[in-house]
Coordinates of C-alpha atoms in Angstrom, one line a residue:
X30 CA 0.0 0.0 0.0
X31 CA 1.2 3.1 -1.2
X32 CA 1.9 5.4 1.9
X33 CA 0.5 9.1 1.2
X34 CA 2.8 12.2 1.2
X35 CA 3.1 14.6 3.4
X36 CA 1.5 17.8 2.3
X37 CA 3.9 20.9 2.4
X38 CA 3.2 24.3 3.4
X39 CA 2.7 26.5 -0.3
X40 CA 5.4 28.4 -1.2
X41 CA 6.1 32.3 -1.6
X42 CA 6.0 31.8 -5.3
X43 CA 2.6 29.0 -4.9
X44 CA 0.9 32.2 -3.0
X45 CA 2.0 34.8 -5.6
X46 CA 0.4 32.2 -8.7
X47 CA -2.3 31.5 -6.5
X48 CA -3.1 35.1 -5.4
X49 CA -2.7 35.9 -9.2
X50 CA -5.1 33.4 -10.4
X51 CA -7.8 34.7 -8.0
X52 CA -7.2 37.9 -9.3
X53 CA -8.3 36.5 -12.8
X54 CA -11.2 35.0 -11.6
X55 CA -12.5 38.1 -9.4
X56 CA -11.6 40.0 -13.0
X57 CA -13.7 37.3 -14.6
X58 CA -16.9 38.5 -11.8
X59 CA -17.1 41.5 -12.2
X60 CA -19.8 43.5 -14.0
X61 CA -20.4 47.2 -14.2
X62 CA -23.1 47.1 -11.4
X63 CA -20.2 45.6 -9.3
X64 CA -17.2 47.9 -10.3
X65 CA -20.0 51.0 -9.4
X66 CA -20.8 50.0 -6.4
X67 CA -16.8 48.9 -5.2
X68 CA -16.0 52.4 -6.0
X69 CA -19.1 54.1 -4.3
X70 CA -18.6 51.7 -1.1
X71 CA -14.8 52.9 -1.3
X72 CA -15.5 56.7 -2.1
X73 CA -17.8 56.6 0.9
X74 CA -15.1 54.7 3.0
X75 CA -12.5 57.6 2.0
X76 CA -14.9 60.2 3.3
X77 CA -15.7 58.3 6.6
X78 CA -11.6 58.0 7.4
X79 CA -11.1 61.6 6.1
X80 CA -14.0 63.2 7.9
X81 CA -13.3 60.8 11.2
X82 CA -9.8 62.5 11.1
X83 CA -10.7 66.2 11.0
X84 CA -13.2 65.9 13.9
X85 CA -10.1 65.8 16.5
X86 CA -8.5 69.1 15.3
X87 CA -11.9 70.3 15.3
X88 CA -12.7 69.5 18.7
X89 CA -9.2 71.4 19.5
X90 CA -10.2 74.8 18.1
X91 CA -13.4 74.7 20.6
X92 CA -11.6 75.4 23.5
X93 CA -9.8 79.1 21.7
X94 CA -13.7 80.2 21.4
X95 CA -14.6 82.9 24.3
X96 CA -18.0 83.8 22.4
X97 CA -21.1 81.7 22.5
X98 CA -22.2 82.2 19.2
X99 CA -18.8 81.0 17.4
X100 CA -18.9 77.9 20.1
X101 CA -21.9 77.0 19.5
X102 CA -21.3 77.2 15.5
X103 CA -18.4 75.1 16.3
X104 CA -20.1 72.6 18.3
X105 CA -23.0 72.3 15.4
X106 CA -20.0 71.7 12.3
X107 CA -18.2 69.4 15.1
X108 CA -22.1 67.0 15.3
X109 CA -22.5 67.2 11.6
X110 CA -18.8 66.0 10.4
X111 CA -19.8 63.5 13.1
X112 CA -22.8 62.6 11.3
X113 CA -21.7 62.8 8.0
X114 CA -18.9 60.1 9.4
X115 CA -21.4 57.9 10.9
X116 CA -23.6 58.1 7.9
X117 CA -21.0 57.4 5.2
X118 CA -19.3 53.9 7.4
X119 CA -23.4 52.6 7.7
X120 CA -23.7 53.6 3.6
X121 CA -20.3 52.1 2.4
X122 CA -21.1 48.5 4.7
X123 CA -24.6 48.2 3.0
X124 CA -23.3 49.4 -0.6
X125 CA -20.9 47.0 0.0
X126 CA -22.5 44.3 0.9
X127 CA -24.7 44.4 -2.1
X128 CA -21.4 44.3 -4.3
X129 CA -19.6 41.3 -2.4
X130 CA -23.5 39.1 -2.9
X131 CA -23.7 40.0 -6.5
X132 CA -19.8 39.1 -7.1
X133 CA -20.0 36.0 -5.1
X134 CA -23.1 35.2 -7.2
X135 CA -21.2 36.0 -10.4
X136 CA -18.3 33.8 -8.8
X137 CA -20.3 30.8 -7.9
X138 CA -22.0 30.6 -11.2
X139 CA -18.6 30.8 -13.3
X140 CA -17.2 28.6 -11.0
X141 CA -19.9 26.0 -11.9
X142 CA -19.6 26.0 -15.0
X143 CA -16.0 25.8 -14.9
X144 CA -16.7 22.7 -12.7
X145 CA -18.5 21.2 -15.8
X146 CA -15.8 22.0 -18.4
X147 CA -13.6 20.4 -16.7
X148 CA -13.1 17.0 -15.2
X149 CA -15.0 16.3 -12.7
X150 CA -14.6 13.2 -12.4
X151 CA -11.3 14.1 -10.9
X152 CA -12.8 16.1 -8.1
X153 CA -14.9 13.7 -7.6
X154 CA -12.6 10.3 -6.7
X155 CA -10.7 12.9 -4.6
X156 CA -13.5 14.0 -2.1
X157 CA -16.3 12.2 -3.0
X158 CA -18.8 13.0 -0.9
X159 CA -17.7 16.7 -0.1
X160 CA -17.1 17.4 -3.8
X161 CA -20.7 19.8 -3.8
X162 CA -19.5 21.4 -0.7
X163 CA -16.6 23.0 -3.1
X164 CA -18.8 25.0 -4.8
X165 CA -20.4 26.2 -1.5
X166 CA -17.2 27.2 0.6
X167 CA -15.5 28.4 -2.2
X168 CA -18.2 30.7 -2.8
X169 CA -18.1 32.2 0.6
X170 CA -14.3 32.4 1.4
X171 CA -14.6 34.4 -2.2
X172 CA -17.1 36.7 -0.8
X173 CA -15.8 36.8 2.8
X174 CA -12.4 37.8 0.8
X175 CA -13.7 40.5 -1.0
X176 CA -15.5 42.0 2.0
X177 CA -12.1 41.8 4.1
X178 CA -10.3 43.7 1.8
X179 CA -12.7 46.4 1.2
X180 CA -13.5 46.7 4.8
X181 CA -10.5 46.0 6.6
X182 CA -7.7 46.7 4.6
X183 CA -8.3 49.1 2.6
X184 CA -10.3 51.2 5.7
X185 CA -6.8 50.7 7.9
X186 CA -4.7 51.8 4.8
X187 CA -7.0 55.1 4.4
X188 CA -7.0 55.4 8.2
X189 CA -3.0 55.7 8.2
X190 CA -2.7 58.1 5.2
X191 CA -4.6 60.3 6.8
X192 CA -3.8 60.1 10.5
X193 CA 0.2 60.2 9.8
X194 CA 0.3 63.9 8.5
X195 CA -1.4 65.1 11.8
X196 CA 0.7 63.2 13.9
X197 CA 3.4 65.0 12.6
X198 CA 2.8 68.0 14.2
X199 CA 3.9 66.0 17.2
X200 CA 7.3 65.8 15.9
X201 CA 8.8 63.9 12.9
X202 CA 11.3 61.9 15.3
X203 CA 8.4 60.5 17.1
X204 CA 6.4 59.9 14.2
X205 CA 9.1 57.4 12.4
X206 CA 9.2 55.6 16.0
X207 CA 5.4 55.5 15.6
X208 CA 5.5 54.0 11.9
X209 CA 8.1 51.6 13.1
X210 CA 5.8 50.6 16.0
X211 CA 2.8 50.3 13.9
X212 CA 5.0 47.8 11.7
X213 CA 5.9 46.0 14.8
X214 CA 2.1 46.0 16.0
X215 CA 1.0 44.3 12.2
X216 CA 3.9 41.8 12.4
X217 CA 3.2 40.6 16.1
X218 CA -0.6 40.6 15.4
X219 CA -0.2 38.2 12.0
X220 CA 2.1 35.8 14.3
X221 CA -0.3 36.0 16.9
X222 CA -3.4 35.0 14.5
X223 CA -0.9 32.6 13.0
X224 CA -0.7 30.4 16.3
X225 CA -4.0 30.6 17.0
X226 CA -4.8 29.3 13.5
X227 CA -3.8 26.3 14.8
X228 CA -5.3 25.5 17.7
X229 CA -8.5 26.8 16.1
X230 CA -8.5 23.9 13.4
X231 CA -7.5 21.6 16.4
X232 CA -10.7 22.9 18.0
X233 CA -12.9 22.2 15.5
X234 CA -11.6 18.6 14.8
X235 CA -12.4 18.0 18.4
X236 CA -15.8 19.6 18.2
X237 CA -16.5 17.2 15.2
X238 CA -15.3 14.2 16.7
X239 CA -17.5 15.1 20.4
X240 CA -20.3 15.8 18.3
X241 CA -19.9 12.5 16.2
X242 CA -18.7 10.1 19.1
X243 CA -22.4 11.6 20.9
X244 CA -24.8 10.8 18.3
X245 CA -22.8 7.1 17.7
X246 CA -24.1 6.7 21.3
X247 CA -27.4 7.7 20.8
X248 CA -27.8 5.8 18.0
X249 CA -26.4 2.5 19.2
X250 CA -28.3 3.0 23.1
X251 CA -29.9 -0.1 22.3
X252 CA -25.9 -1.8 22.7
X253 CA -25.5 0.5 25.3
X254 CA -28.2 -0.5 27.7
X255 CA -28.2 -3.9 26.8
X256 CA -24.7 -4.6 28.1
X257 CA -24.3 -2.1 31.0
X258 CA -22.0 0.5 29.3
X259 CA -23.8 3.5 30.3
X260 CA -20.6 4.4 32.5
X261 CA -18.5 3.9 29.5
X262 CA -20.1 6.0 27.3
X263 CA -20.1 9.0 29.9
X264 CA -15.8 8.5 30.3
X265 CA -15.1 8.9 26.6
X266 CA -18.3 11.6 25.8
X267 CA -16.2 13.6 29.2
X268 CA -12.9 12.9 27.9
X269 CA -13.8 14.1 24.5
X270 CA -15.6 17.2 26.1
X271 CA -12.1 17.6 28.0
X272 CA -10.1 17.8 25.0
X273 CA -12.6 20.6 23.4
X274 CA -12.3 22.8 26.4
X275 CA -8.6 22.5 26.9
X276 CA -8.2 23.6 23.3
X277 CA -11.2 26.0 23.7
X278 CA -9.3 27.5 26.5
X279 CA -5.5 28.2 25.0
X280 CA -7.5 29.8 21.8
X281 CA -9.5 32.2 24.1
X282 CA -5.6 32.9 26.5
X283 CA -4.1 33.4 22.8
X284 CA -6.4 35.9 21.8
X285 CA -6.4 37.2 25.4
X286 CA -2.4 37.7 25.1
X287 CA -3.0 39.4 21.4
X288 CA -5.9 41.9 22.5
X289 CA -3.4 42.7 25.6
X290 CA -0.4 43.5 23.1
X291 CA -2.2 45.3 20.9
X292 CA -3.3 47.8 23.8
X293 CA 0.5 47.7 25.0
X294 CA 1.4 49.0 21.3
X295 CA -1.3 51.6 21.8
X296 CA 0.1 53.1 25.1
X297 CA 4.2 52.7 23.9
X298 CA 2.9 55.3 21.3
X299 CA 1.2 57.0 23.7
X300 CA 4.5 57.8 26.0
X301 CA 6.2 58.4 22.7
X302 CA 4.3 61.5 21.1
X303 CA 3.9 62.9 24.8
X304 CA 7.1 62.5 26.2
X305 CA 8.4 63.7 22.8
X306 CA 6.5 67.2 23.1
X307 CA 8.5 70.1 23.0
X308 CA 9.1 71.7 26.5
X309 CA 7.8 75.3 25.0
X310 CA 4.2 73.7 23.9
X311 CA 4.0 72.3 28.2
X312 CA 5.1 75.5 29.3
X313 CA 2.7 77.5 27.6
X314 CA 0.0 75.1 28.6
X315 CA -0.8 73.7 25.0
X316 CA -0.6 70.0 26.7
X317 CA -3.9 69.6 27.6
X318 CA -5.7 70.0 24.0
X319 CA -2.7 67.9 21.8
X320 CA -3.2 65.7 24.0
X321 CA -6.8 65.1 23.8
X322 CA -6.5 64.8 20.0
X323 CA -3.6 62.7 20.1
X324 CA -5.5 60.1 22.0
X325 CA -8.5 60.7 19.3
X326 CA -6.1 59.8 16.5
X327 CA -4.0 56.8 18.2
X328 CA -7.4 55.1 19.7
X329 CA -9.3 55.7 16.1
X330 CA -6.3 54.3 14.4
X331 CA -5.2 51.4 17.0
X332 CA -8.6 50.2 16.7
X333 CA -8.8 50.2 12.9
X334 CA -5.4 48.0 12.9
X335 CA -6.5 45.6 15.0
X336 CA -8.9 44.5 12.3
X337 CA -5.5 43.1 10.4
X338 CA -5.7 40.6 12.3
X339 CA -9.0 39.4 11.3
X340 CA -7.8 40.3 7.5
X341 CA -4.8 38.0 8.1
X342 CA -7.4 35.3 8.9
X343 CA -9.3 35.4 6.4
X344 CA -6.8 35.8 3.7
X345 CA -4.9 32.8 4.3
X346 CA -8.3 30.6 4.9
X347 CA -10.1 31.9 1.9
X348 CA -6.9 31.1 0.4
X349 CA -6.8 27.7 1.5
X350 CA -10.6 27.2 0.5
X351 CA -10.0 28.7 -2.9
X352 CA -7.4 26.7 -4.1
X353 CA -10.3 24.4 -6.0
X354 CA -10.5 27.6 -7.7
X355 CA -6.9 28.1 -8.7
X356 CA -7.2 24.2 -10.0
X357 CA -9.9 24.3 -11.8
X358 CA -9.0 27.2 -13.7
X359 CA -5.3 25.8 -14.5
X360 CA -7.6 22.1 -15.4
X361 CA -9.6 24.5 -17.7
X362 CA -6.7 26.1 -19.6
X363 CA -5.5 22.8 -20.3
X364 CA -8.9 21.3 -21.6
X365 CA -9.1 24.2 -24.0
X366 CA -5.7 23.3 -24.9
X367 CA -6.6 19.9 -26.0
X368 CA -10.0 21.3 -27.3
X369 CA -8.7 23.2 -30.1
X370 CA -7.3 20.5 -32.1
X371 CA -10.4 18.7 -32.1
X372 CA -11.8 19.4 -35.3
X373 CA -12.3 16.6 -37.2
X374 CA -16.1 14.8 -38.0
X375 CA -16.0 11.4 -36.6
X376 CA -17.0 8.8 -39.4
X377 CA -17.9 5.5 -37.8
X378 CA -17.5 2.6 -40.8
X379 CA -16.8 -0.7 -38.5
X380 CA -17.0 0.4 -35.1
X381 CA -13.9 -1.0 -33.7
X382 CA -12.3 0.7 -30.8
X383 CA -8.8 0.6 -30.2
X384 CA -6.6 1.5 -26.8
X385 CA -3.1 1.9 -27.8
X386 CA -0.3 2.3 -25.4
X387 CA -2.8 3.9 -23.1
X388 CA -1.7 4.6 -19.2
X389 CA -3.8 5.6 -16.6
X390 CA -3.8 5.4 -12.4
X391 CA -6.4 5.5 -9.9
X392 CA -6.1 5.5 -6.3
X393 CA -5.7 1.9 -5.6
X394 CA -3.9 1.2 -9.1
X395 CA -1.5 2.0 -11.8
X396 CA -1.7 0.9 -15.5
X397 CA 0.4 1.5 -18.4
X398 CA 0.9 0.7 -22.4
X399 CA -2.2 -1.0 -22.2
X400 CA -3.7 -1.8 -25.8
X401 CA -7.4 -3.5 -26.5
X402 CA -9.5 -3.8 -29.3
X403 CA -13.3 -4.1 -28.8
X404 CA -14.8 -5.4 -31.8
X405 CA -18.6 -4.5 -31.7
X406 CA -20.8 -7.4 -30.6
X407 CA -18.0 -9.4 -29.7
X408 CA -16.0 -7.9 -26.9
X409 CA -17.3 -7.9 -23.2
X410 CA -15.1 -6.0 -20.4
X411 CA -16.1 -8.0 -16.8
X412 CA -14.5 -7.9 -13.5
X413 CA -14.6 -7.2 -9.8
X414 CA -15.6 -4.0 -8.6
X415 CA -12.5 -1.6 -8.3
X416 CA -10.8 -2.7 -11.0
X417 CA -11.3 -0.4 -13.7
X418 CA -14.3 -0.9 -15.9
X419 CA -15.9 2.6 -15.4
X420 CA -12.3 4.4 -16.0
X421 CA -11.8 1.8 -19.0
X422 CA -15.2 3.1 -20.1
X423 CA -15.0 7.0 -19.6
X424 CA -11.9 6.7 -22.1
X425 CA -14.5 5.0 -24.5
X426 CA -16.9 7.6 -24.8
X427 CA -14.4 10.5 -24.0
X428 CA -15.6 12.0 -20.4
X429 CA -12.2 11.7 -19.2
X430 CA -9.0 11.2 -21.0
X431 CA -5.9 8.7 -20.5
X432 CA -2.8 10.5 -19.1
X433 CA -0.9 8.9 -21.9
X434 CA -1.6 6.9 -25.2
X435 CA -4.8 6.9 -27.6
X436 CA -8.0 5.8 -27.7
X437 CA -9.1 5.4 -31.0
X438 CA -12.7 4.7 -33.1
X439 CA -11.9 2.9 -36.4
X440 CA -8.3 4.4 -36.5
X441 CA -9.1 8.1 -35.8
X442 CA -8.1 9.7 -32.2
X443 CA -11.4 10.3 -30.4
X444 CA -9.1 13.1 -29.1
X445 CA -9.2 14.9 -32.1
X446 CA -13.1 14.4 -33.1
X447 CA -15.5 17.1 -32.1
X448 CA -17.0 16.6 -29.1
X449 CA -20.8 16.7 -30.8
X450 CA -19.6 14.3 -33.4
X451 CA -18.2 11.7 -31.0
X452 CA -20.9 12.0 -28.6
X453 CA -23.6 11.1 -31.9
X454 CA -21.9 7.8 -32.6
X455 CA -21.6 6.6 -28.8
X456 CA -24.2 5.8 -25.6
X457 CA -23.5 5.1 -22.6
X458 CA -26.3 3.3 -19.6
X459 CA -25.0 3.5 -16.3
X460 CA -25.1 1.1 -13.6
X461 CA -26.9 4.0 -10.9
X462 CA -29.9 5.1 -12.8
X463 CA -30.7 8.7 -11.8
X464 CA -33.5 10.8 -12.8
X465 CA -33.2 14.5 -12.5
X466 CA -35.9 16.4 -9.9
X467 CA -37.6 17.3 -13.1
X468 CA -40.9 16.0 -15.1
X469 CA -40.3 13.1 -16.8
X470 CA -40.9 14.4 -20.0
X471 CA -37.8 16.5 -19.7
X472 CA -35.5 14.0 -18.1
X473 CA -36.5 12.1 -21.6
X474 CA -35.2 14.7 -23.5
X475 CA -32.5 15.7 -21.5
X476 CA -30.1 14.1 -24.5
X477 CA -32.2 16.2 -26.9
X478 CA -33.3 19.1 -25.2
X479 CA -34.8 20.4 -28.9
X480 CA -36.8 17.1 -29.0
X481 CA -41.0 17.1 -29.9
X482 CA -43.5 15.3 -27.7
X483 CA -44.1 13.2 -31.1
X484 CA -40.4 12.3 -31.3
X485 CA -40.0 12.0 -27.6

C-alpha cells in the first residue's frame, strides 16, 4: 500500500500564482453594477476616514472660542462632520454588501460551469462526498475575501494616510518611532493569529469528533443498555468534552495575550508622542488640548489596525478554500488546450475501438501501455468491482481522458473528433440510474433538449 505524502506548506511563489489566479477569476466576476458599487462603497469609506480625522482638530479649536455664538457654530460643524462620518461607514457596509453578494453570485456561477468543463470526475474520486461542498465554501471564502479587503484593509490603509500627516505636528522623530511601531504591531498581530490558526483547526476537529462520538451513542443505546456501558459512554463523551475545552481555553488565552499586546502598542505610542513634546508647547500650557486629539487619532487608528488581524485570517483561509478555484482554472486552460485540435467529424464505418499504449492510475492502481480492441458485438469487459471498468469506459466515450496513449474509433483519435460528433456515434447506460428532480418528460429529452413530444 502506497503510503501518502506529506503535504507541504505553499510556497512564496505558490501564494504569488495563487493570489494571481484569484485575481483573474475576481476580473472574470465583475460586471459594471459591481465595479460602481466597489467604488461608491470605497468613495464613501475615504470620506468616513477623512471626515473621522478632522473631527479631533476640530474639537481642539473649541476650547480658543470665548464667544457663545462662534462655540456653539463650532459645536454644530463638530455633530454634523460627526454625522456625515457615521452616515458614510453605515452607507459604504450596506453598498458593499450588495457588491460582495452580486460578485459571489457571479463567482459561484462561473465557477460551476468551470466545474462542468472540466473534469470532474477528478474532483470527484478525490472527495467524494464533499465534492458539492466545493462550490459552497468556495463561494463564501470568495465573498468573505472581498469584503475583508474592502472593509479591513483598505479602511486601515485610508486610516494611516490620513492620520500620519497630523501626527506629525507632534514631531517627525516621534512619528518614524510611531510607523516603526505600527509595523511592529502588524507583524506581532499576523504571528499571533498565526498560532491561533492552529489550535482553532485543532478545535474544530475536536468539536466534530465530540459531536460524532455523541450521536454514535445515541444511536447504538440499544448496545449501550443492553450490556451495562452507560458508565463507559459518559468516560469517553467527558474525555472528548475535555479535550474541546482545553483547546477552547489556549485559543480564548491566545487571543487574550494578542488583545493585551495590541493595547500595549497603543500606550508605547502614547508615551512616545507625549514625552516627545517640546518643552515650549508644556510651558505655555498647549498639553492639555494635543493631548486630547492625540489620543482621538491613536485610539481611532489602533482600533482600525487591529482588524488586520481578522484580514490575516481570512486571507490565508479563503486562500486555502480557494485553491479548488486556482485548480480548476489551470484544469480548464488545459482542456481548452486539447479542445482546439479537435476538429475533425467522426465517421464510424466498422466500429472498432482501439486503446493503444494507453496509461492511466487511480487510487488503488496503476496501468500503463495497455492496448485492446473491442470489436462491436464481440468484446465484453467484466471484473470485480475496483478494478477499472468505469475508468476503461470513460476513455470509450471521452468524459475523461488517459494520461498517456490513444484511444481510437476505427483508426481516428477520439481526441481529435469534435465533441458533438463523438458523442452522436456513442451511448453510454449506467449502472446508478438517476433521474433528474424534473418532469419526466424533460429527463426524456435531456439528451435532446430540442426534441417534440411526437419524437419524444
Amino acid at each position: 500500500m502506497a503510503l501518502k505524502k506529506k503535504k507541504n506548506k505553499p510556497t512564496r511563489i505558490e501564494r504569488l500564482h495563487r493570489l494571481k489566479k484569484l485575481g483573474a477569476l475576481f476580473y472574470r466576476s465583475l460586471s459594471w453594477k459591481n465595479i460602481s458599487l466597489l467604488l461608491l462603497s470605497i468613495a464613501l469609506t475615504v470620506t468616513e476616514k477623512y471626515v473621522g480625522t478632522e473631527i479631533p482638530e476640530m474639537c481642539d479649536k473649541v476650547g480658543k472660542h470665548r464667544e457663545v455664538a462662534p462655540y456653539r457654530r463650532a459645536v454644530t460643524e463638530i455633530v454634523a462632520m460627526k454625522f456625515l462620518e457615521v452616515t458614510s461607514h453605515e452607507m459604504a457596509h450596506h453598498i458593499g454588501y450588495f457588491a460582495y453578494a452580486s460578485l459571489a453570485y457571479n463567482f459561484k456561477l462561473k465557477l460551476f460551469a468551470m466545474f462542468m468543463e472540466t473534469d470532474l470526475d477528478y474532483h470527484i474520486n478525490r472527495s467524494g462526498p464533499e465534492t458539492t461542498g466545493y462550490l459552497i465554501r468556495a463561494g463564501t471564502y470568495f465573498y468573505r475575501l472581498v469584503e475583508a479587503v474592502i472593509e479591513r484593509l483598505i479602511p486601515t490603509i485610508l486610516q494611516l494616510c490620513f492620520t500620519v500627516p497630523k501626527l506629525r505636528k507632534y514631531g517627525s522623530k516621534e512619528v518614524n518611532i510611531f510607523l516603526g511601531l505600527v509595523s511592529a504591531f502588524v507583524l506581532v498581530t499576523c504571528l499571533f493569529v498565526e498560532f491561533r490558526t492552529v489550535y482553532v483547526k485543532r478545535r474544530s476537529r475536536q468539536s466534530d469528533k465530540a459531536l460524532a462520538g455523541a450521536t454514535e451513542t445515541f444511536e447504538n443505546y440499544e448496545a449501550t443498555m443492553l450490556y451495562c456501558n452507560q458508565e463507559k459512554e459518559k468516560q469517553k463523551y467527558r474525555l472528548r468534552e475535555k479535550r474541546f475545552y482545553s483547546l477552547n481555553k489556549k485559543v480564548e488565552l491566545i487571543t487574550s495575550a494578542m488583545k493585551h499586546t495590541q493595547k500595549f502598542f497603543l500606550l508605547a505610542n502614547i508615551l512616545v508622542f507625549a514625552y516627545g513634546k517640546p518643552e515650549e508647547d508644556i510651558k505655555n500650557g498647549n498639553n492639555k488640548r494635543s493631548l486630547n486629539s492625540l489620543m482621538l487619532y491613536l485610539t481611532k487608528l489602533f482600533g482600525q489596525l487591529t482588524t488586520m488581524g481578522s484580514f490575516y485570517y481570512i486571507l490565508m483561509t479563503s486562500l486555502a478554500n480557494l485553491d479548488v478555484s486556482v485548480e480548476i482554472e489551470e484544469q480548464l486552460e488545459e482542456f481548452e488546450i486539447r479542445n482546439r485540435r479537435r476538429t475533425q467529424q467522426l465517421i464510424v464505418s466498422e466500429g472498432v475501438l482501439r486503446f493503444v499504449g494507453v496509461g492511466f492510475s487511480t487510487s488503488s492502481f496503476s496501468v500503463s501501455n495497455l492496448n485492446l480492441t473491442f470489436t462491436p458485438g464481440v468484446t465484453a469487459l467484466i471484473g470485480q468491482s475496483g478494478t477499472g471498468k468505469t475508468t476503461i469506459t470513460k476513455f470509450m466515450v471521452g468524459i475523461t481522458a488517459p494520461k498517456e496513449g490513444t484511444v481510437e474509433i476505427d483508426g481516428t483519435n477520439i481526441l481529435d473528433v469534435t465533441p458533438e460528433s463523438l458523442l452522436s456515434q456513442v451511448s453510454i447506460i449506467t449502472q446508478n440510474i438517476f433521474l433528474f428532480n424534473e418532469s419526466l418528460l424533460e429527463n426524456i429529452r435531456y439528451a435532446r433538449i430540442d426534441a417534440t413530444d411526437e419524437e419524444v
